[in-house]
Tab-separated table of C-alpha atoms in Angstrom:
chain	number	residue	atom	x	y	z
A	1	LYS	CA	5.989	36.933	-73.503
A	2	ALA	CA	9.940	37.493	-72.118
A	3	GLY	CA	10.326	36.183	-68.844
A	4	VAL	CA	12.478	37.541	-66.676
A	5	THR	CA	16.401	37.795	-67.395
A	6	GLN	CA	19.114	36.722	-64.575
A	7	THR	CA	23.227	37.291	-66.581
A	8	PRO	CA	25.405	36.558	-65.840
A	9	ARG	CA	24.601	32.346	-65.796
A	10	TYR	CA	27.998	31.191	-63.889
A	11	LEU	CA	30.390	33.064	-62.824
A	12	ILE	CA	33.596	32.391	-60.713
A	13	LYS	CA	34.982	34.350	-58.094
A	14	THR	CA	38.048	34.248	-55.991
A	15	ARG	CA	37.733	34.601	-52.723
A	16	GLY	CA	37.530	38.634	-51.639
A	17	GLN	CA	36.299	39.628	-55.094
A	18	GLN	CA	32.498	41.407	-55.533
A	19	VAL	CA	30.555	40.586	-58.150
A	20	THR	CA	27.257	41.879	-59.655
A	21	LEU	CA	24.331	39.933	-60.525
A	22	SER	CA	21.572	41.034	-62.972
A	23	CYS	CA	18.259	40.308	-63.433
A	24	SER	CA	15.662	42.025	-66.383
A	25	PRO	CA	11.808	41.403	-64.584
A	26	ILE	CA	8.233	40.427	-67.232
A	27	SER	CA	7.367	43.783	-68.455
A	28	GLY	CA	5.222	45.258	-66.506
A	29	HIS	CA	6.318	44.331	-63.801
A	30	ARG	CA	8.277	46.176	-60.598
A	31	SER	CA	8.788	44.062	-58.164
A	32	VAL	CA	11.994	42.449	-58.148
A	33	SER	CA	12.715	40.264	-55.200
A	34	TRP	CA	17.055	38.063	-54.308
A	35	TYR	CA	17.183	34.567	-53.046
A	36	GLN	CA	19.745	32.435	-52.578
A	37	GLN	CA	19.996	28.839	-53.223
A	38	THR	CA	21.966	26.434	-51.676
A	39	PRO	CA	22.038	22.725	-50.314
A	40	GLY	CA	22.482	22.806	-47.077
A	41	GLN	CA	19.928	26.335	-45.980
A	42	GLY	CA	18.174	25.370	-48.704
A	43	LEU	CA	16.607	28.928	-50.162
A	44	GLN	CA	16.477	31.978	-48.767
A	45	PHE	CA	15.328	35.225	-49.326
A	46	LEU	CA	18.068	38.030	-49.737
A	47	PHE	CA	16.012	41.431	-50.550
A	48	GLU	CA	12.987	43.023	-52.513
A	49	TYR	CA	13.172	46.045	-54.824
A	50	PHE	CA	9.850	47.955	-55.965
A	51	SER	CA	9.751	51.246	-57.014
A	52	GLU	CA	13.753	51.502	-56.710
A	53	THR	CA	13.665	51.411	-52.953
A	54	GLN	CA	14.478	47.706	-50.645
A	55	ARG	CA	10.760	46.800	-48.891
A	56	ASN	CA	12.850	44.054	-47.283
A	57	LYS	CA	15.707	42.891	-46.621
A	58	GLY	CA	16.475	38.898	-45.462
A	59	ASN	CA	19.423	37.585	-42.851
A	60	PHE	CA	22.045	38.279	-44.550
A	61	PRO	CA	25.094	40.601	-43.963
A	62	GLY	CA	26.015	43.886	-45.162
A	63	ARG	CA	28.208	42.190	-48.545
A	64	PHE	CA	24.685	41.441	-49.779
A	65	SER	CA	23.337	44.413	-51.688
A	66	GLY	CA	21.440	45.661	-54.425
A	67	ARG	CA	20.106	47.886	-56.159
A	68	GLN	CA	16.668	48.590	-58.601
A	69	PHE	CA	16.768	51.200	-61.402
A	70	SER	CA	14.175	52.812	-62.664
A	71	ASN	CA	12.968	50.270	-65.426
A	72	SER	CA	12.359	47.721	-63.277
A	73	ARG	CA	15.569	46.031	-63.908
A	74	SER	CA	18.095	44.925	-60.301
A	75	GLU	CA	21.273	44.362	-59.145
A	76	MET	CA	22.812	42.868	-56.688
A	77	ASN	CA	26.738	43.183	-55.439
A	78	VAL	CA	27.814	40.929	-52.774
A	79	SER	CA	32.260	42.607	-51.708
A	80	THR	CA	34.278	40.626	-50.598
A	81	LEU	CA	33.168	37.645	-51.490
A	82	GLU	CA	33.341	34.365	-48.869
A	83	LEU	CA	33.465	30.514	-50.109
A	84	GLY	CA	30.272	30.094	-48.492
A	85	ASP	CA	28.615	32.498	-51.045
A	86	SER	CA	28.504	29.932	-53.630
A	87	ALA	CA	24.987	29.293	-54.593
A	88	LEU	CA	22.457	29.383	-56.888
A	89	TYR	CA	21.314	32.972	-56.601
A	90	LEU	CA	17.789	33.671	-58.297
A	91	CYS	CA	14.790	36.601	-58.860
A	92	ALA	CA	11.907	36.262	-59.010
A	93	SER	CA	9.623	39.113	-60.709
A	94	SER	CA	6.709	40.075	-59.967
A	95	ARG	CA	3.236	42.564	-60.635
A	96	ALA	CA	3.800	43.953	-56.625
A	97	GLY	CA	1.972	43.984	-53.763
A	98	ARG	CA	-0.816	41.853	-53.085
A	99	ASN	CA	-1.391	39.747	-56.525
A	100	ASP	CA	-2.627	37.068	-57.841
A	101	GLY	CA	0.632	35.914	-60.021
A	102	GLY	CA	2.545	34.824	-57.694
A	103	TYR	CA	6.761	35.094	-58.811
A	104	THR	CA	8.154	34.055	-61.881
A	105	PHE	CA	11.666	33.305	-61.490
A	106	GLY	CA	14.344	33.886	-63.332
A	107	SER	CA	16.972	30.749	-64.532
A	108	GLY	CA	19.599	32.319	-62.112
A	109	THR	CA	23.250	33.244	-62.145
A	110	ARG	CA	25.853	30.053	-60.603
A	111	LEU	CA	27.958	31.844	-57.727
A	112	THR	CA	30.794	29.852	-57.839
A	113	VAL	CA	34.418	31.026	-55.105
A	114	VAL	CA	37.164	29.463	-55.025
B	1	GLU	CA	9.840	33.998	-37.057
B	2	LEU	CA	8.326	32.167	-39.390
B	3	LYS	CA	8.559	28.323	-40.276
B	4	VAL	CA	7.769	26.429	-42.942
B	5	GLU	CA	8.157	23.052	-42.927
B	6	GLN	CA	7.606	19.856	-45.656
B	7	ASN	CA	7.179	15.924	-44.916
B	8	PRO	CA	8.398	14.019	-46.089
B	9	LEU	CA	12.081	15.496	-47.436
B	10	PHE	CA	12.653	12.406	-49.720
B	11	LEU	CA	10.233	10.170	-51.056
B	12	SER	CA	10.673	7.002	-54.078
B	13	MET	CA	8.024	6.232	-55.229
B	14	GLN	CA	6.148	3.835	-57.659
B	15	GLU	CA	4.624	5.093	-61.162
B	16	GLY	CA	0.920	4.634	-60.672
B	17	LYS	CA	0.988	5.044	-57.280
B	18	ASN	CA	-0.468	8.037	-55.308
B	19	TYR	CA	1.309	10.142	-52.536
B	20	THR	CA	0.974	13.924	-50.352
B	21	ILE	CA	3.135	16.432	-49.920
B	22	TYR	CA	2.787	18.389	-46.742
B	23	CYS	CA	3.897	21.530	-46.003
B	24	ASN	CA	3.058	23.427	-42.105
B	25	TYR	CA	3.713	27.037	-41.568
B	26	SER	CA	4.098	28.335	-38.199
B	27	THR	CA	1.959	31.864	-38.730
B	28	THR	CA	-0.709	33.244	-40.210
B	29	SER	CA	0.622	33.313	-44.080
B	30	ASP	CA	-1.421	35.517	-46.486
B	31	ARG	CA	-0.810	32.985	-49.978
B	32	LEU	CA	1.360	29.740	-50.577
B	33	TYR	CA	2.752	28.398	-52.778
B	34	TRP	CA	4.059	25.248	-55.068
B	35	TYR	CA	7.103	25.408	-56.945
B	36	ARG	CA	8.822	22.660	-58.710
B	37	GLN	CA	12.646	22.456	-59.468
B	38	ASP	CA	14.163	20.232	-61.933
B	39	PRO	CA	18.233	19.248	-61.458
B	40	GLY	CA	20.517	22.346	-62.097
B	41	LYS	CA	17.553	24.558	-63.140
B	42	SER	CA	14.658	27.203	-61.661
B	43	LEU	CA	11.413	27.190	-60.315
B	44	GLU	CA	8.557	26.334	-61.814
B	45	SER	CA	5.463	27.397	-60.381
B	46	LEU	CA	2.613	24.677	-60.196
B	47	PHE	CA	-0.230	26.664	-57.897
B	48	VAL	CA	-0.347	29.753	-55.974
B	49	LEU	CA	-3.848	29.014	-53.305
B	50	LEU	CA	-4.582	32.171	-51.471
B	51	SER	CA	-7.547	31.574	-49.840
B	52	ASN	CA	-8.478	28.633	-46.984
B	53	GLY	CA	-9.759	26.315	-48.953
B	54	ALA	CA	-8.874	26.870	-52.180
B	55	VAL	CA	-7.840	23.721	-54.142
B	56	LYS	CA	-6.312	24.055	-57.446
B	57	GLN	CA	-5.114	20.889	-59.959
B	58	GLU	CA	-3.262	21.297	-62.870
B	59	GLY	CA	-2.885	17.414	-64.664
B	60	ARG	CA	-1.932	14.406	-61.984
B	61	LEU	CA	-0.880	17.462	-59.248
B	62	MET	CA	-3.575	19.288	-57.024
B	63	ALA	CA	-2.519	21.452	-54.091
B	64	SER	CA	-5.150	22.476	-51.465
B	65	LEU	CA	-4.683	24.488	-47.957
B	66	ASP	CA	-6.165	24.894	-45.056
B	67	THR	CA	-4.877	28.686	-43.082
B	68	LYS	CA	-6.823	27.681	-40.225
B	69	ALA	CA	-4.790	24.516	-39.509
B	70	ARG	CA	-2.080	26.508	-41.333
B	71	LEU	CA	-0.941	23.461	-43.497
B	72	SER	CA	-1.117	22.758	-47.626
B	73	THR	CA	-0.824	19.209	-49.348
B	74	LEU	CA	-0.034	18.184	-53.096
B	75	HIS	CA	-0.984	15.033	-54.084
B	76	ILE	CA	0.068	13.305	-56.734
B	77	THR	CA	-2.153	11.014	-58.699
B	78	ALA	CA	-0.907	7.750	-60.900
B	79	ALA	CA	2.181	9.204	-60.813
B	80	VAL	CA	4.787	9.154	-63.564
B	81	HIS	CA	8.083	9.152	-64.393
B	82	ASP	CA	7.838	13.026	-65.426
B	83	LEU	CA	6.776	13.959	-61.820
B	84	SER	CA	10.499	13.264	-60.766
B	85	ALA	CA	11.612	16.631	-59.297
B	86	THR	CA	12.075	18.132	-56.050
B	87	TYR	CA	9.064	20.462	-55.196
B	88	PHE	CA	9.191	23.715	-52.793
B	89	CYS	CA	6.418	24.816	-50.953
B	90	ALA	CA	6.451	28.680	-49.751
B	91	VAL	CA	4.583	31.225	-47.506
B	92	GLU	CA	4.022	34.572	-48.093
B	93	VAL	CA	3.636	36.848	-45.174
B	94	THR	CA	3.233	40.882	-45.467
B	95	ARG	CA	6.300	42.387	-43.189
B	96	GLY	CA	6.489	46.224	-43.417
B	97	GLY	CA	4.494	46.711	-46.425
B	98	ALA	CA	6.106	44.256	-48.706
B	99	ASP	CA	5.935	40.571	-49.388
B	100	GLY	CA	9.034	38.388	-49.549
B	101	LEU	CA	8.340	33.967	-49.597
B	102	THR	CA	9.644	31.354	-46.800
B	103	PHE	CA	10.703	28.483	-48.547
B	104	GLY	CA	10.100	24.692	-46.680
B	105	LYS	CA	12.892	22.471	-47.345
B	106	GLY	CA	11.705	20.800	-50.551
B	107	THR	CA	10.999	17.537	-50.882
B	108	HIS	CA	12.990	15.692	-53.661
B	109	LEU	CA	10.567	12.005	-55.397
B	110	ILE	CA	11.896	9.877	-57.211
B	111	ILE	CA	9.494	8.470	-59.121
B	112	GLN	CA	10.483	4.509	-60.150
B	113	PRO	CA	9.427	2.606	-63.074
């Protein structure tokens, strides 16, 4: 079955611009969560969506936002990009709630801010 | 605030040897995960540990969970070069009805012939 699909794979943006990343979860998975990975801070939780609602949010500024559509696909948006936003952004899908299957991660979007 | 500590953060070992990676966490957890990451790649799920005393094995890797000690271990038996990667443990705590993962900093494992 198809895995978690993230687009685009690579992105280069200029400081001050905004960017939108997309994540299509595994069919049947209703929860999508987003993570930022940097060499300095490691893997950090951004937010999680379930049934088009943000259920939880990590400790990131309001420039980071997201949404989820009725087909469970999710987008995250970063406005007013800063150099420190350069990172690998990973999304993970799961069936939702307490499940034994855990989380399946996509291949990620590598964002470079110049 | 939940803290997840892995050690060691860097490990260089020879093929054929055994070693253990430790993952300590600071609060009661619902479950614990182990992931593998190759350079430039995403996270590959290795184990999901759901309860105290859980032990899972896949090939040369075995993971265990002691919820009372808030400790999980990933044991590598007779290491081979293909196991070279970065290994992450992640702890899941349900917050306000939602789930999220808190990751350790990862253990960068190099296995030399």
